[in-house]
Amino acid sequence: MRYTTAGESHGPEEIAIIEGIPAGLHITEEDINVQLARRQHAYGRGGRQLIETDTVTFLSGVRHEVTLGSPITLNVHNDDHNHWAAIMAPNIPATHENSARKVMRPRPGHADLVGGMKYRHQADLRNVLERSSARETVMRVAVGAVAKKLLAEIGVDVHGFVLNVGPAKGDASKIAQYKSLAELRAVTESFPTRALDAETDAKIREVIDQTKLNRDTVGGTVEVIAVGVPVGLGSYVSADEKLDAKIARAIVGINAFKGVEFGGGFENKDKFGSEIIDEIFWDAARGFYRGSDNMGGFEGGMTTGEAVIVKGVVKPIPTLYQPMQSVDIDTHENHRASTERSDTTAVTAAAVIAEAMVAIELAKAVLDKFDADSLDRMKEQVAAYRDEILRF
């Protein structure tokens, strides 16, 4: 399985093409729209969410709500393009009128300046920010929705939620009280902040509201849990085949993510091996299993069968409504940076995006290991493999 996305932030369309999804997967546009709405309707989002209504259209690869095995093309229309049609027009030469919204003062913390240098976009840094914008993540969530449908067929469930926004932190120990990921999902999705409980939700909303009044931005931490993952996805044989490494790359590849950890993560550095190594047990019903999951479901770059636990750190969005110091790339004079419409925080939406990326990497790993032509054949192979592992 592989995919690519295309589109600019204020261009007419966002597009993704997915190759390698088996034939026979039942999927509807609504399956994807539900996930797009989760990304869009998160606390702390900016004014653009009042303009856009993100809905997907299948352009290829699906017939009668079933995948064909051929490339799947997903399309999401940018409603905001109506206000940018002349500025973003691909078939009209640049004029003074359609170049009126040039970006000449790079925003600190964004791709503006370095991207301009790399691609020689010295005439207008908008050529950088239109693609580097987090608007592109709408298509990663769409692709992730397809991946989640595939994973659900073999009993894998994936969910992302928020641990903290700024100083407002949830009690992660409460996760253990839930008997299933579905129970946890029901709770966190009931809050606009995707927090673990009502008290934390109120604290996070207070932090976001105050940050907005201060014309500032705020970061935080999200967590993604996947359960039902088969043993042995990934490989210890080569470094680039380690699945936790692939997931780490996918998470840090999301806009604004600056750190990733698995299981106990960075807290393990302060502990002794006897405290955090996941001991091995066996019984007839479960086969081999671990007594804890401090390694986040991985050993040697391979899944252990325990829950995959991934945390990602999201920096504050660098577009502030109190612009920071910058320099005009034409005159080299000191100026305040350009201001683009932005969110107060990306954390509440980032949980959905991180969930999508973990699902994508897990789906890739499943399709690397099992038949990728036919869904039914893949499910037969997974079932046989799970039985083999149980009898090991």
CSV table of C-alpha atoms in Angstrom, one decimal:
chain,number,residue,atom,x,y,z
A,1,MET,CA,0.0,0.0,0.0
A,2,ARG,CA,1.2,3.5,-0.8
A,3,TYR,CA,-0.4,6.9,-1.3
A,4,THR,CA,0.3,10.4,-2.4
A,5,THR,CA,-1.6,13.7,-1.8
A,6,ALA,CA,-1.8,16.8,-4.0
A,7,GLY,CA,-3.3,20.2,-3.6
A,8,GLU,CA,-2.7,23.7,-2.2
A,9,SER,CA,-4.3,25.3,0.8
A,10,HIS,CA,-6.3,27.7,-1.2
A,11,GLY,CA,-6.4,25.7,-4.4
A,12,PRO,CA,-9.6,24.2,-5.8
A,13,GLU,CA,-9.2,20.6,-4.6
A,14,GLU,CA,-7.3,18.3,-2.2
A,15,ILE,CA,-6.6,14.9,-3.7
A,16,ALA,CA,-5.1,11.6,-2.6
A,17,ILE,CA,-4.4,8.5,-4.6
A,18,ILE,CA,-4.1,5.2,-2.8
A,19,GLU,CA,-2.6,2.1,-4.4
A,20,GLY,CA,-2.6,-1.4,-2.9
A,21,ILE,CA,-6.0,-1.6,-1.1
A,22,PRO,CA,-7.4,-5.1,-1.7
A,23,ALA,CA,-10.5,-5.7,-3.8
A,24,GLY,CA,-13.6,-6.4,-1.8
A,25,LEU,CA,-13.5,-3.8,1.0
A,26,HIS,CA,-16.9,-2.2,1.6
A,27,ILE,CA,-16.5,1.5,2.0
A,28,THR,CA,-18.6,4.6,1.5
A,29,GLU,CA,-17.9,8.3,1.3
A,30,GLU,CA,-19.7,8.7,4.6
A,31,ASP,CA,-17.2,6.4,6.3
A,32,ILE,CA,-14.5,9.0,5.3
A,33,ASN,CA,-16.7,12.1,5.9
A,34,VAL,CA,-17.2,11.0,9.6
A,35,GLN,CA,-13.4,11.1,10.1
A,36,LEU,CA,-13.0,14.4,8.2
A,37,ALA,CA,-15.6,16.0,10.5
A,38,ARG,CA,-13.7,14.8,13.5
A,39,ARG,CA,-10.6,16.6,12.3
A,40,GLN,CA,-12.5,19.7,11.4
A,41,HIS,CA,-14.7,20.1,14.5
A,42,ALA,CA,-12.1,20.3,17.2
A,43,TYR,CA,-11.9,22.9,19.9
A,44,GLY,CA,-9.4,25.7,19.2
A,45,ARG,CA,-9.8,25.6,15.4
A,46,GLY,CA,-9.8,28.9,13.5
A,47,GLY,CA,-12.2,30.7,11.2
A,48,ARG,CA,-11.6,28.6,8.1
A,49,GLN,CA,-13.6,25.8,9.7
A,50,LEU,CA,-16.7,28.0,9.4
A,51,ILE,CA,-16.1,28.2,5.6
A,52,GLU,CA,-15.1,24.6,4.8
A,53,THR,CA,-17.4,21.6,4.9
A,54,ASP,CA,-14.9,18.8,4.2
A,55,THR,CA,-16.6,16.0,2.3
A,56,VAL,CA,-14.9,13.4,0.0
A,57,THR,CA,-15.8,12.2,-3.4
A,58,PHE,CA,-14.6,8.9,-4.9
A,59,LEU,CA,-13.1,9.4,-8.4
A,60,SER,CA,-11.8,5.9,-9.0
A,61,GLY,CA,-11.2,2.5,-7.4
A,62,VAL,CA,-14.6,2.1,-5.8
A,63,ARG,CA,-17.7,0.6,-7.5
A,64,HIS,CA,-21.0,0.0,-5.8
A,65,GLU,CA,-19.4,0.9,-2.4
A,66,VAL,CA,-16.7,-1.8,-2.8
A,67,THR,CA,-13.0,-1.4,-3.7
A,68,LEU,CA,-11.8,-2.9,-7.0
A,69,GLY,CA,-8.2,-3.4,-6.2
A,70,SER,CA,-7.2,-0.6,-8.5
A,71,PRO,CA,-6.0,2.9,-7.4
A,72,ILE,CA,-8.5,4.8,-5.3
A,73,THR,CA,-8.7,8.5,-5.9
A,74,LEU,CA,-10.2,10.7,-3.1
A,75,ASN,CA,-11.2,14.3,-3.7
A,76,VAL,CA,-12.1,17.0,-1.2
A,77,HIS,CA,-13.2,20.4,-2.6
A,78,ASN,CA,-11.8,23.5,-0.9
A,79,ASP,CA,-14.8,25.8,-0.4
A,80,ASP,CA,-12.5,28.7,0.5
A,81,HIS,CA,-11.0,28.6,-3.1
A,82,ASN,CA,-14.0,30.6,-4.2
A,83,HIS,CA,-12.3,33.6,-2.6
A,84,TRP,CA,-8.9,32.8,-4.0
A,85,ALA,CA,-9.7,31.7,-7.6
A,86,ALA,CA,-7.8,34.5,-9.3
A,87,ILE,CA,-4.9,34.4,-6.9
A,88,MET,CA,-4.4,30.7,-7.3
A,89,ALA,CA,-5.3,30.5,-11.0
A,90,PRO,CA,-3.0,28.0,-12.8
A,91,ASN,CA,-3.7,29.1,-16.4
A,92,ILE,CA,-3.4,32.9,-16.1
A,93,PRO,CA,-0.1,34.8,-16.0
A,94,ALA,CA,0.8,36.7,-12.9
A,95,THR,CA,-0.5,40.3,-12.9
A,96,HIS,CA,-0.5,43.1,-10.3
A,97,GLU,CA,-4.1,42.3,-9.5
A,98,ASN,CA,-3.9,38.6,-9.0
A,99,SER,CA,-0.6,38.9,-7.1
A,100,ALA,CA,-1.9,41.3,-4.5
A,101,ARG,CA,-1.6,38.9,-1.6
A,102,LYS,CA,2.1,38.2,-1.9
A,103,VAL,CA,3.9,36.9,1.2
A,104,MET,CA,7.3,38.7,1.4
A,105,ARG,CA,7.8,38.5,5.2
A,106,PRO,CA,8.4,34.9,6.3
A,107,ARG,CA,6.7,33.6,9.4
A,108,PRO,CA,9.1,32.3,12.0
A,109,GLY,CA,8.6,28.6,12.7
A,110,HIS,CA,7.1,27.9,9.3
A,111,ALA,CA,8.5,26.6,6.0
A,112,ASP,CA,8.3,30.0,4.4
A,113,LEU,CA,11.9,31.2,4.4
A,114,VAL,CA,13.7,27.9,4.0
A,115,GLY,CA,11.2,26.8,1.3
A,116,GLY,CA,11.7,30.0,-0.5
A,117,MET,CA,15.4,29.6,-0.5
A,118,LYS,CA,15.3,25.9,-1.6
A,119,TYR,CA,12.8,26.4,-4.5
A,120,ARG,CA,13.9,30.0,-5.4
A,121,HIS,CA,10.4,31.4,-4.6
A,122,GLN,CA,11.9,34.8,-4.0
A,123,ALA,CA,9.0,36.6,-5.8
A,124,ASP,CA,6.3,35.3,-3.4
A,125,LEU,CA,6.6,33.0,-0.4
A,126,ARG,CA,2.9,32.1,-0.9
A,127,ASN,CA,4.2,29.4,-3.3
A,128,VAL,CA,5.7,27.7,-0.2
A,129,LEU,CA,3.0,28.1,2.4
A,130,GLU,CA,0.2,27.0,0.1
A,131,ARG,CA,1.6,23.5,0.1
A,132,SER,CA,3.3,23.4,3.5
A,133,SER,CA,0.0,24.3,5.1
A,134,ALA,CA,-1.6,21.8,7.4
A,135,ARG,CA,-4.6,21.9,5.1
A,136,GLU,CA,-3.0,19.0,3.4
A,137,THR,CA,-3.6,16.8,6.4
A,138,VAL,CA,-7.3,16.6,5.4
A,139,MET,CA,-6.2,14.0,2.8
A,140,ARG,CA,-4.1,12.1,5.3
A,141,VAL,CA,-7.2,11.7,7.5
A,142,ALA,CA,-9.1,10.6,4.4
A,143,VAL,CA,-6.5,7.9,3.6
A,144,GLY,CA,-6.4,7.0,7.3
A,145,ALA,CA,-10.2,6.4,7.2
A,146,VAL,CA,-9.7,3.9,4.4
A,147,ALA,CA,-6.9,2.2,6.4
A,148,LYS,CA,-9.1,2.0,9.5
A,149,LYS,CA,-11.9,0.3,7.5
A,150,LEU,CA,-9.3,-2.3,6.3
A,151,LEU,CA,-7.9,-2.8,9.8
A,152,ALA,CA,-11.4,-3.3,11.2
A,153,GLU,CA,-11.9,-6.2,8.9
A,154,ILE,CA,-9.2,-8.1,10.9
A,155,GLY,CA,-10.2,-6.9,14.3
A,156,VAL,CA,-7.8,-4.0,14.7
A,157,ASP,CA,-9.1,-0.8,16.3
A,158,VAL,CA,-7.3,2.6,16.4
A,159,HIS,CA,-8.1,5.7,18.4
A,160,GLY,CA,-6.5,9.0,19.1
A,161,PHE,CA,-7.2,11.5,22.0
A,162,VAL,CA,-5.6,14.4,23.8
A,163,LEU,CA,-3.4,14.1,27.0
A,164,ASN,CA,-2.7,17.8,27.5
A,165,VAL,CA,-3.0,21.2,26.0
A,166,GLY,CA,-0.4,23.6,27.6
A,167,PRO,CA,-0.6,23.3,31.4
A,168,ALA,CA,-4.0,21.5,31.3
A,169,LYS,CA,-3.2,17.8,31.7
A,170,GLY,CA,-5.4,14.7,32.0
A,171,ASP,CA,-4.6,11.7,34.2
A,172,ALA,CA,-3.3,9.1,31.8
A,173,SER,CA,-3.7,6.4,34.5
A,174,LYS,CA,-7.5,6.6,33.9
A,175,ILE,CA,-7.1,4.9,30.6
A,176,ALA,CA,-6.6,1.5,32.4
A,177,GLN,CA,-10.2,1.7,33.7
A,178,TYR,CA,-11.7,1.1,30.3
A,179,LYS,CA,-12.4,-2.5,29.2
A,180,SER,CA,-12.2,-1.7,25.5
A,181,LEU,CA,-11.0,1.0,23.2
A,182,ALA,CA,-14.6,1.6,22.2
A,183,GLU,CA,-15.4,2.6,25.8
A,184,LEU,CA,-12.5,5.0,25.8
A,185,ARG,CA,-13.5,6.4,22.4
A,186,ALA,CA,-17.1,7.1,23.7
A,187,VAL,CA,-15.7,9.2,26.5
A,188,THR,CA,-13.0,11.2,24.7
A,189,GLU,CA,-15.2,11.8,21.6
A,190,SER,CA,-17.9,13.3,23.9
A,191,PHE,CA,-15.7,16.3,24.6
A,192,PRO,CA,-14.8,18.9,22.0
A,193,THR,CA,-11.2,18.8,23.3
A,194,ARG,CA,-10.9,14.9,23.1
A,195,ALA,CA,-9.9,15.0,26.8
A,196,LEU,CA,-10.0,12.0,29.1
A,197,ASP,CA,-12.7,13.4,31.4
A,198,ALA,CA,-15.0,16.4,31.9
A,199,GLU,CA,-12.7,18.1,34.4
A,200,THR,CA,-9.7,18.0,32.0
A,201,ASP,CA,-12.0,19.1,29.1
A,202,ALA,CA,-13.0,22.2,31.1
A,203,LYS,CA,-9.4,23.0,32.0
A,204,ILE,CA,-8.2,22.6,28.4
A,205,ARG,CA,-11.0,24.8,27.0
A,206,GLU,CA,-10.1,27.4,29.6
A,207,VAL,CA,-6.4,27.3,28.5
A,208,ILE,CA,-7.4,27.6,24.8
A,209,ASP,CA,-9.9,30.4,25.4
A,210,GLN,CA,-7.3,32.4,27.4
A,211,THR,CA,-4.6,31.7,24.8
A,212,LYS,CA,-6.9,33.1,22.1
A,213,LEU,CA,-7.6,36.2,24.1
A,214,ASN,CA,-3.8,36.7,24.4
A,215,ARG,CA,-3.5,36.4,20.6
A,216,ASP,CA,-1.1,33.5,21.2
A,217,THR,CA,-1.0,29.7,20.4
A,218,VAL,CA,-0.5,26.6,22.5
A,219,GLY,CA,0.8,23.0,22.0
A,220,GLY,CA,0.3,19.7,23.8
A,221,THR,CA,0.4,15.9,23.6
A,222,VAL,CA,-1.8,13.4,21.8
A,223,GLU,CA,-1.9,9.6,22.3
A,224,VAL,CA,-2.9,6.9,19.8
A,225,ILE,CA,-3.8,3.4,20.9
A,226,ALA,CA,-4.3,0.4,18.5
A,227,VAL,CA,-5.6,-2.9,19.8
A,228,GLY,CA,-6.0,-6.3,18.1
A,229,VAL,CA,-2.7,-5.8,16.2
A,230,PRO,CA,-1.3,-9.2,14.9
A,231,VAL,CA,2.0,-10.3,16.4
A,232,GLY,CA,5.1,-9.8,14.2
A,233,LEU,CA,4.3,-6.9,12.0
A,234,GLY,CA,7.5,-5.1,11.0
A,235,SER,CA,11.0,-6.8,11.2
A,236,TYR,CA,14.2,-6.8,13.1
A,237,VAL,CA,16.2,-7.7,10.0
A,238,SER,CA,16.8,-4.2,8.7
A,239,ALA,CA,16.6,-0.8,10.4
A,240,ASP,CA,14.2,0.6,7.8
A,241,GLU,CA,11.8,-2.4,8.2
A,242,LYS,CA,11.2,-1.7,11.9
A,243,LEU,CA,7.6,-0.8,12.2
A,244,ASP,CA,7.9,1.5,15.3
A,245,ALA,CA,10.5,3.5,13.3
A,246,LYS,CA,8.1,3.8,10.4
A,247,ILE,CA,5.4,5.0,12.7
A,248,ALA,CA,7.8,7.5,14.4
A,249,ARG,CA,8.6,8.9,11.0
A,250,ALA,CA,4.9,9.2,10.1
A,251,ILE,CA,4.0,11.0,13.3
A,252,VAL,CA,6.9,13.5,13.1
A,253,GLY,CA,5.9,14.0,9.4
A,254,ILE,CA,2.7,15.6,10.6
A,255,ASN,CA,2.8,19.4,10.7
A,256,ALA,CA,3.8,20.8,14.1
A,257,PHE,CA,4.8,17.4,15.6
A,258,LYS,CA,8.2,17.6,17.2
A,259,GLY,CA,8.4,14.4,19.3
A,260,VAL,CA,7.2,10.8,19.4
A,261,GLU,CA,7.4,8.1,22.0
A,262,PHE,CA,6.1,4.6,22.5
A,263,GLY,CA,4.5,3.1,25.7
A,264,GLY,CA,6.3,4.6,28.7
A,265,GLY,CA,8.4,6.6,26.3
A,266,PHE,CA,10.7,9.2,27.8
A,267,GLU,CA,9.6,8.5,31.3
A,268,ASN,CA,11.4,5.1,31.1
A,269,LYS,CA,14.7,6.9,31.1
A,270,ASP,CA,14.3,7.6,34.8
A,271,LYS,CA,13.6,3.9,35.7
A,272,PHE,CA,15.5,0.7,36.1
A,273,GLY,CA,15.1,-2.3,33.7
A,274,SER,CA,13.4,-4.3,36.4
A,275,GLU,CA,10.7,-1.7,36.6
A,276,ILE,CA,9.8,-1.3,32.9
A,277,ILE,CA,10.7,-4.4,30.9
A,278,ASP,CA,7.5,-6.2,29.8
A,279,GLU,CA,7.7,-9.7,31.3
A,280,ILE,CA,6.5,-12.7,29.3
A,281,PHE,CA,3.7,-15.1,30.3
A,282,TRP,CA,1.7,-17.9,28.7
A,283,ASP,CA,-1.7,-19.5,29.1
A,284,ALA,CA,-3.7,-21.8,26.9
A,285,ALA,CA,-6.4,-19.2,26.0
A,286,ARG,CA,-4.0,-16.3,25.1
A,287,GLY,CA,-0.8,-18.0,24.2
A,288,PHE,CA,2.2,-15.8,25.0
A,289,TYR,CA,1.5,-12.4,26.3
A,290,ARG,CA,3.2,-9.6,28.3
A,291,GLY,CA,2.4,-8.6,31.8
A,292,SER,CA,2.7,-4.9,31.0
A,293,ASP,CA,3.1,-2.7,28.0
A,294,ASN,CA,5.8,-0.2,28.8
A,295,MET,CA,7.3,-0.8,25.3
A,296,GLY,CA,4.2,0.3,23.6
A,297,GLY,CA,3.5,-2.9,21.8
A,298,PHE,CA,6.9,-3.3,20.2
A,299,GLU,CA,10.1,-5.4,20.6
A,300,GLY,CA,12.9,-5.4,18.1
A,301,GLY,CA,10.8,-3.2,15.7
A,302,MET,CA,8.0,-5.8,15.6
A,303,THR,CA,4.5,-5.8,17.1
A,304,THR,CA,4.2,-8.1,20.2
A,305,GLY,CA,0.4,-8.4,20.1
A,306,GLU,CA,-0.1,-6.0,23.0
A,307,ALA,CA,-1.7,-2.6,22.4
A,308,VAL,CA,0.4,-0.3,20.2
A,309,ILE,CA,0.7,3.0,22.2
A,310,VAL,CA,2.1,6.1,20.5
A,311,LYS,CA,2.4,9.6,21.9
A,312,GLY,CA,3.1,12.7,19.9
A,313,VAL,CA,4.2,16.1,21.0
A,314,VAL,CA,2.6,19.1,19.1
A,315,LYS,CA,4.3,22.4,19.2
A,316,PRO,CA,2.4,25.7,19.4
A,317,ILE,CA,1.3,26.8,15.9
A,318,PRO,CA,3.8,29.5,14.8
A,319,THR,CA,1.2,31.7,13.1
A,320,LEU,CA,0.4,34.3,15.8
A,321,TYR,CA,-2.0,37.1,15.6
A,322,GLN,CA,0.7,39.2,17.3
A,323,PRO,CA,3.3,38.7,14.5
A,324,MET,CA,6.9,38.0,15.5
A,325,GLN,CA,10.1,39.6,14.2
A,326,SER,CA,10.9,38.8,10.6
A,327,VAL,CA,12.7,40.3,7.6
A,328,ASP,CA,11.3,41.3,4.2
A,329,ILE,CA,13.0,39.0,1.7
A,330,ASP,CA,13.0,41.8,-1.0
A,331,THR,CA,14.3,44.8,1.0
A,332,HIS,CA,16.0,42.9,3.9
A,333,GLU,CA,14.4,45.4,6.2
A,334,ASN,CA,13.1,44.3,9.6
A,335,HIS,CA,9.3,43.8,9.7
A,336,ARG,CA,6.7,41.9,11.6
A,337,ALA,CA,5.9,38.6,9.9
A,338,SER,CA,3.0,38.1,7.6
A,339,THR,CA,-0.2,36.9,9.3
A,340,GLU,CA,-2.4,34.1,7.8
A,341,ARG,CA,-5.6,32.9,9.3
A,342,SER,CA,-4.8,30.2,11.8
A,343,ASP,CA,-5.9,28.1,14.8
A,344,THR,CA,-5.3,28.8,18.5
A,345,THR,CA,-4.2,25.2,18.8
A,346,ALA,CA,-3.8,22.2,16.5
A,347,VAL,CA,-3.7,19.6,19.3
A,348,THR,CA,-7.4,18.7,19.4
A,349,ALA,CA,-7.3,18.1,15.6
A,350,ALA,CA,-3.9,16.5,15.7
A,351,ALA,CA,-5.2,13.6,17.7
A,352,VAL,CA,-7.3,12.6,14.7
A,353,ILE,CA,-4.4,13.1,12.2
A,354,ALA,CA,-2.0,11.1,14.4
A,355,GLU,CA,-4.7,8.3,14.6
A,356,ALA,CA,-4.9,8.3,10.8
A,357,MET,CA,-1.1,8.1,10.4
A,358,VAL,CA,-0.8,5.1,12.8
A,359,ALA,CA,-3.7,3.4,11.0
A,360,ILE,CA,-1.9,4.0,7.6
A,361,GLU,CA,1.4,2.5,8.8
A,362,LEU,CA,-0.4,-0.5,10.4
A,363,ALA,CA,-2.4,-1.1,7.2
A,364,LYS,CA,0.8,-0.9,5.2
A,365,ALA,CA,2.4,-3.5,7.5
A,366,VAL,CA,-0.6,-5.8,7.3
A,367,LEU,CA,-0.6,-5.6,3.5
A,368,ASP,CA,3.2,-6.2,3.3
A,369,LYS,CA,2.7,-9.5,5.3
A,370,PHE,CA,-0.6,-10.8,3.9
A,371,ASP,CA,-2.3,-11.0,0.5
A,372,ALA,CA,-3.0,-7.6,-0.8
A,373,ASP,CA,-5.2,-8.5,-3.8
A,374,SER,CA,-8.3,-9.9,-2.2
A,375,LEU,CA,-9.8,-8.8,1.2
A,376,ASP,CA,-11.3,-12.3,1.8
A,377,ARG,CA,-8.0,-14.0,1.1
A,378,MET,CA,-6.2,-11.6,3.3
A,379,LYS,CA,-8.7,-12.2,6.2
A,380,GLU,CA,-8.3,-16.0,5.7
A,381,GLN,CA,-4.5,-15.6,5.9
A,382,VAL,CA,-4.7,-13.4,9.0
A,383,ALA,CA,-7.0,-15.8,10.8
A,384,ALA,CA,-4.7,-18.8,10.0
A,385,TYR,CA,-1.6,-16.8,11.1
A,386,ARG,CA,-3.3,-15.8,14.4
A,387,ASP,CA,-4.1,-19.5,15.1
A,388,GLU,CA,-0.4,-20.4,14.3
A,389,ILE,CA,0.8,-17.8,16.7
A,390,LEU,CA,-1.6,-19.0,19.4
A,391,ARG,CA,-0.1,-22.5,19.1
A,392,PHE,CA,3.5,-21.4,19.1
